Amino acid sequence: VQLQASGGGLVQAGGSLRLSCAASGRTYSSYGMGWFRQTPGKEREFVASINWSGRSTWYGDSVKGRFTISIDGAKNTVYLQMNSLQPEDTAVYYCALGKRLPGTEEDYDYWGQGTQVTVSS
């Protein structure tokens, strides 16, 4: 299993970015996908997760109302639309695949390589 995250970059405060995470090969209908983020010296923080049908979503308190997670099952790809970005959203964002949602970091079996998001003030 390989997860390929992309879409990070540099954006000004108030701007938007969309992250993508593509899962290779097989179907993952019994799984869900989550996004986590991490800054140096801090623990990895839960951002959002979604089940493979797309019917259930979960969000961390710090991103509710600003971020939206969605899925294209046919493409095995999950997206994270991030709006109204703030400097405190700066982090490396990781996608992960797991069966227990929203779960904690330990509930995810496979992880992508991370993509850097930097929000300037």
PDB file of N, CA and C in Angstrom, residues 12 18 24 38-39 52 54-55 59 67 74-75 82-83 87 89 92 101 108 114 118:
ATOM      1  N   GLN A  12      -0.680  32.854   1.641  1.00  0.00           N
ATOM      2  CA  GLN A  12      -0.860  33.923   2.617  1.00  0.00           C
ATOM      3  C   GLN A  12      -2.059  33.633   3.511  1.00  0.00           C
ATOM      4  N   ARG A  18      -5.662  22.996  -1.507  1.00  0.00           N
ATOM      5  CA  ARG A  18      -6.310  21.694  -1.519  1.00  0.00           C
ATOM      6  C   ARG A  18      -5.253  20.614  -1.562  1.00  0.00           C
ATOM      7  N   SER A  24      -2.651   3.678  -3.597  1.00  0.00           N
ATOM      8  CA  SER A  24      -2.321   2.858  -4.751  1.00  0.00           C
ATOM      9  C   SER A  24      -3.132   1.584  -4.794  1.00  0.00           C
ATOM     10  N   GLN A  38       1.648  17.980  11.747  1.00  0.00           N
ATOM     11  CA  GLN A  38       2.657  18.020  12.795  1.00  0.00           C
ATOM     12  C   GLN A  38       3.607  19.181  12.561  1.00  0.00           C
ATOM     13  N   THR A  39       3.925  19.875  13.627  1.00  0.00           N
ATOM     14  CA  THR A  39       4.941  20.914  13.613  1.00  0.00           C
ATOM     15  C   THR A  39       6.088  20.465  14.503  1.00  0.00           C
ATOM     16  N   TRP A  52     -14.850   5.472   3.608  1.00  0.00           N
ATOM     17  CA  TRP A  52     -14.646   5.335   2.163  1.00  0.00           C
ATOM     18  C   TRP A  52     -15.896   5.657   1.358  1.00  0.00           C
ATOM     19  N   GLY A  54     -17.774   8.090   2.066  1.00  0.00           N
ATOM     20  CA  GLY A  54     -17.907   9.542   2.119  1.00  0.00           C
ATOM     21  C   GLY A  54     -19.072  10.021   2.952  1.00  0.00           C
ATOM     22  N   ARG A  55     -19.812   9.089   3.549  1.00  0.00           N
ATOM     23  CA  ARG A  55     -21.025   9.482   4.278  1.00  0.00           C
ATOM     24  C   ARG A  55     -20.713  10.019   5.673  1.00  0.00           C
ATOM     25  N   TYR A  59     -13.846  16.046  12.144  1.00  0.00           N
ATOM     26  CA  TYR A  59     -12.895  17.150  12.077  1.00  0.00           C
ATOM     27  C   TYR A  59     -12.339  17.470  13.449  1.00  0.00           C
ATOM     28  N   PHE A  67     -12.010  23.658   7.038  1.00  0.00           N
ATOM     29  CA  PHE A  67     -11.494  22.571   6.215  1.00  0.00           C
ATOM     30  C   PHE A  67     -12.634  21.620   5.850  1.00  0.00           C
ATOM     31  N   ALA A  74     -13.602   6.211  -6.779  1.00  0.00           N
ATOM     32  CA  ALA A  74     -13.186   5.656  -8.065  1.00  0.00           C
ATOM     33  C   ALA A  74     -11.715   5.922  -8.335  1.00  0.00           C
ATOM     34  N   LYS A  75     -11.197   6.993  -7.769  1.00  0.00           N
ATOM     35  CA  LYS A  75      -9.789   7.350  -7.961  1.00  0.00           C
ATOM     36  C   LYS A  75      -8.937   6.993  -6.752  1.00  0.00           C
ATOM     37  N   MET A  82      -8.715  23.320   2.265  1.00  0.00           N
ATOM     38  CA  MET A  82      -8.388  24.154   3.418  1.00  0.00           C
ATOM     39  C   MET A  82      -8.617  25.612   3.057  1.00  0.00           C
ATOM     40  N   ASN A  83      -9.570  26.216   3.713  1.00  0.00           N
ATOM     41  CA  ASN A  83      -9.900  27.621   3.483  1.00  0.00           C
ATOM     42  C   ASN A  83      -9.583  28.452   4.720  1.00  0.00           C
ATOM     43  N   PRO A  87      -1.621  31.312  10.025  1.00  0.00           N
ATOM     44  CA  PRO A  87      -0.240  30.878  10.282  1.00  0.00           C
ATOM     45  C   PRO A  87      -0.157  29.645  11.192  1.00  0.00           C
ATOM     46  N   ASP A  89      -1.847  27.113  11.036  1.00  0.00           N
ATOM     47  CA  ASP A  89      -2.082  25.916  10.243  1.00  0.00           C
ATOM     48  C   ASP A  89      -0.801  25.401   9.590  1.00  0.00           C
ATOM     49  N   VAL A  92       3.496  20.071   8.576  1.00  0.00           N
ATOM     50  CA  VAL A  92       3.546  18.995   7.595  1.00  0.00           C
ATOM     51  C   VAL A  92       2.265  18.199   7.755  1.00  0.00           C
ATOM     52  N   LEU A 101     -12.314   4.733  12.679  1.00  0.00           N
ATOM     53  CA  LEU A 101     -12.436   6.167  12.497  1.00  0.00           C
ATOM     54  C   LEU A 101     -13.268   6.817  13.587  1.00  0.00           C
ATOM     55  N   TYR A 108      -4.245   4.063  12.589  1.00  0.00           N
ATOM     56  CA  TYR A 108      -4.002   4.135  11.154  1.00  0.00           C
ATOM     57  C   TYR A 108      -2.820   3.253  10.785  1.00  0.00           C
ATOM     58  N   GLY A 114       3.877  12.905   3.698  1.00  0.00           N
ATOM     59  CA  GLY A 114       3.725  14.253   4.228  1.00  0.00           C
ATOM     60  C   GLY A 114       3.929  15.312   3.170  1.00  0.00           C
ATOM     61  N   THR A 118       2.682  25.924   4.426  1.00  0.00           N
ATOM     62  CA  THR A 118       3.197  27.094   5.124  1.00  0.00           C
ATOM     63  C   THR A 118       2.276  28.271   4.860  1.00  0.00           C
TER      64      THR A 118
END
